[in-house]
Amino acid sequence: MTTLLTLHDPAAARTYYAKGLWRQDTLYSLVRDHAAARPDAFALRDARRRLTWRDLLRWIDVTADALHEAGVRKGQRVSVWLPNSTEAVVAFVACSRNGYVCNPSLHRNYTVAEIVGLVKRLRSAALFVEPGYGADADRHDIVAATRELSFLKRVFLRGSDFPPADGPARNLVEPDLNPDKICYLAFTSGTTGEPKGVMHSDNTLLANGRPMVEDWSHGPDTVLYSLSPLSHHIGTVAVEQALVAGAELVVDDLPAGTTRYDRIVETGATYVMGVPTHAMDILGEMRRRGTDSLGNVSVFYMAGAPIPPETAQGFLKRGITPQNIYGMTENGSHQYTLPSDGAQTIVETCGRACSGYEIRIWDAENPDTEVPQGTVGEIGGRGACLMLGYFDNQQATEDSYNARGWFMSGDLGRIDENGCLQIMGRKKDLIIRGGHNIHPTRIEDLALKHPAVAKAAAFAVADERLGEKVCLAVLLHEDEALAGDDALAHLDAVGLSKFDMPEYYLVMEAFPLTASGKIMKRVLVDWTREGRIAPQPVRWQPNKQRETA
């Protein structure tokens, strides 16, 4: 039994079980089964340890014992504020084992005060931390800051009193093998406002991991390297897939003096997961080294933001298949391309929905009305890998669904003639210039075709007469230069409509990023308003600039 209020619906559950989308597996039972079948095969790796399935199972059981002895009860929350490490995965699966709700989405760039606030929101019964970790750990102590929280039963410190990996497993409580219990609670990234607490069960998580493994033929020989932090949902999707496939999971914990490129090659990774920023950085490193090889890697997963076509094409040219992904914390990596897809599908779309989900496109202004195929609208979805609601937030839960029961993503997209999804950007990122809708993603993708441009972001600048104008901000490759007029000439040459041309231009030294690597456009908007950055006016003059180009 759990005391959490969720959207779990018995009728829907029966349908999902009948279709095999939900099963009797839990995160913990998968580890247990692999440990029984292949005890000495490698399961999990960071810079300090490389664990077999037998090692991993024992450590999970030891950690579950420690949480039970601390007085944590089923349904209570356990927060994890740890770097990428074996301990972070162990804590997560130990929660699944005992029926606790793991909250792993506490990022490194959070302050102690922010962590305390989130722990209070959840009334967490236990907290795993690492001394010195966090944005202001040099000035504030998380242990001292949480000492007066009466509901917090225990704080575990990595490196001193984290349950020992080689300790005896006493199995003080029987495993909770109910796959429909809430085992995971992650805060959204908060790029558009107050983060919400997304609740998932073992089943809603694995309903995403299972089809991904099946569709891409992952198995015990797969070595999965997650560039995304374990505090981000992409890291959770990595855990899901590794547990389903029996693959070895390598977390992004770099030994001193090692680059990500070197670590990927050294660990023998065959499958890499990250965001487009990671992919751009890896391609840049390969370019600087003059190599087209990324070791044993054959597949590169990219999600969290629209993938620039040039980035996907860069991997294809090097014999690495991009896995173009769309999804959210609320519904996982539900949309993706397949190994059998052609280059155009991989480069230009996010493919089709997995077996655990379905999507439709709805009118952005009237989300209860479905739009015809090929029309841009808001992406709505439903299915077995959809969350079970937002923690302690009835209004946010209700507001996220249309009248027909589809979860509304806040993202704009269209379904092409092959049934594949093309992402047009965030609904809230849409720039409206004098009543004309401008999609930032289109501008960004075209800007990235210029060889000098490493990263690009198009965002709105307030205008008294037109409401909004477009600013194009770029990060250039090392030793490159690109003037604003030349950037506009390039955009024209590669097909941008004159009605969508940026009217401001800015070269950045670095972009503000979320912990998962997304460019924070709302921060760019705020910085412009506050005068911290100063976009320069530019004007597209077709005849003059075409002659110059």
Steps between C-alpha positions, in 0.01 A plus 500: 500500500612857429363822641589700186214635290560410135331465161531120505185368331409129538325484163798649316733272697310189386538613139873563538556162663297323232715660230823413682590866543489461877641185660593364840861624483635768732835675479617286791368169364691558174826542692422188703428298185822610326698421815355150499561439130835679449645580843854578379405714199563871535199716585606849611810716482628838616852639551544312830326167451394243245224282643373160391130417524574302817682800651223738402223286647681463832565873530137581420384258770744647754379853419136393525577357846653831609198699380266263681701529821484879468121473526403576140153365418338395172389796292736744670744702294877450490693787341833446326743791452802319366739530206494237226604190690423138571351617833233706320378192309516282812287746698242517220454125467505452880196728512322284242588194709339629820209695357647846557478789253840608369549868421826510298447829313712722725757656271856604566425864422245525782585688818464358849198725558333370182558140606356568845194654334443197279555257788238695697255484208531122494538449877779259414571236763862445391763690302816380325764771451869549430688758710622787285250434221282780367509862386587654837644211699809708572283727717208289616466152653205287392523285812480800732224656291277192529571421864180663627267323256300275730366280218851421367603178673851455358762672285745262332838640399677355197858418591445456874175338611339390174402133548811292416517323166647189660274493806280202581147510359266414784177544300318658793186553293357299213532669157196694385440341160189701414591656162217755526632677810651847463878454511622820335428869547695745284473874479462644152795708383319823573602681177156661481407543867459324834614136472231237545548160664438226239395162644580169329455135592736216409254416223473848346881523493556154355221547242746738338823308556372167366399612149818706462711194575293281271486746209876567510606140584694584816610210717764368741779597258391865497715746695282804562675828583273775635640849449189638667508530877308245704305794644343550156231278354724397210721340766193313625423377148857373487445307825173356366661377179804354675281306743271371225786400268742375764750749356790659684421861594789748513414825676671826406751515784829602341833396654732796549661616177264299277281650229157368417625386162780300664267352762247387239775324307669356811183344641414331170166678481280387212199724572528860622212705642491876540355830382587681175750717688693186596489381139629832368784496752600143411492580127710808569755289687510247215553784253785647706667159521456438131321168556171351382511222761323497836631162610232230498206742496241416236196689637476851649174590678412871500203649686409791727490757218446494123802349324662729245498313166869577454579314824306190399659512154844530660458164672355331194804605299718327759305173498322564831121476498327788681198403708286813463284516811208705625351474847459652843543403862124443497504236223860391451674463165180395329573619146806387308647404168588138422813330364309427179410864439662686214731795542230757426269360769782488756624852423165676465263321741467327837346194340191327635363429847612185679251224579436651845373835372301674228485863394268733314532866401253751644414860425744715698224748585224242555661183637175300486502517119720265300665648189553331160820313422778734398365792704712648779338472841555397859620143558268298723545141607379210711613150585673256729815707556316817601550630853248441777459868585684788664578457868277708729383715210144429393467816292816438297389140440155604379633786287738265315220308327252603236130419523555173313756367746822565306806634679596831344875543466532874442711414193411577140538244225358350186455148364654456156371287215685194641345532844819639656509790744679824424562733796436869441591625848345580834156658490629763743809556282286598203586855392205711384611800295210727420262202491738283292605173665873425477639160606848535660604144418492569126734799540736308729523200268585720204752706697682181596562425133759779501845346561592768756197437724532248783173572682203727436194629681221718362296684763259792532599858566215727614392767252257782574338500156514137386491330839805281431795482264744215443853496638746239374773422753790280391801333652779474244763235450846588624680766291189563288317828439156576358358851464128559531451597134685187392282288729186642337642440153567139595145454634362634173726271296385190686132581469373712791200714409559875506202524735685289760834682484660593834508871579756463776828308505734402781821296523520326838806373686280238671130423526312459829413131524279282714666215687402273211664723238201686355547864404290709738331742263294662773828599666614661174173692493550608861864598443398712202232677700742559789775626271744218585530420130450747217375354171599719206236612248539347154290547190454269207537694176450239226654675200798649683587195706451249219740702290751502786459124560 
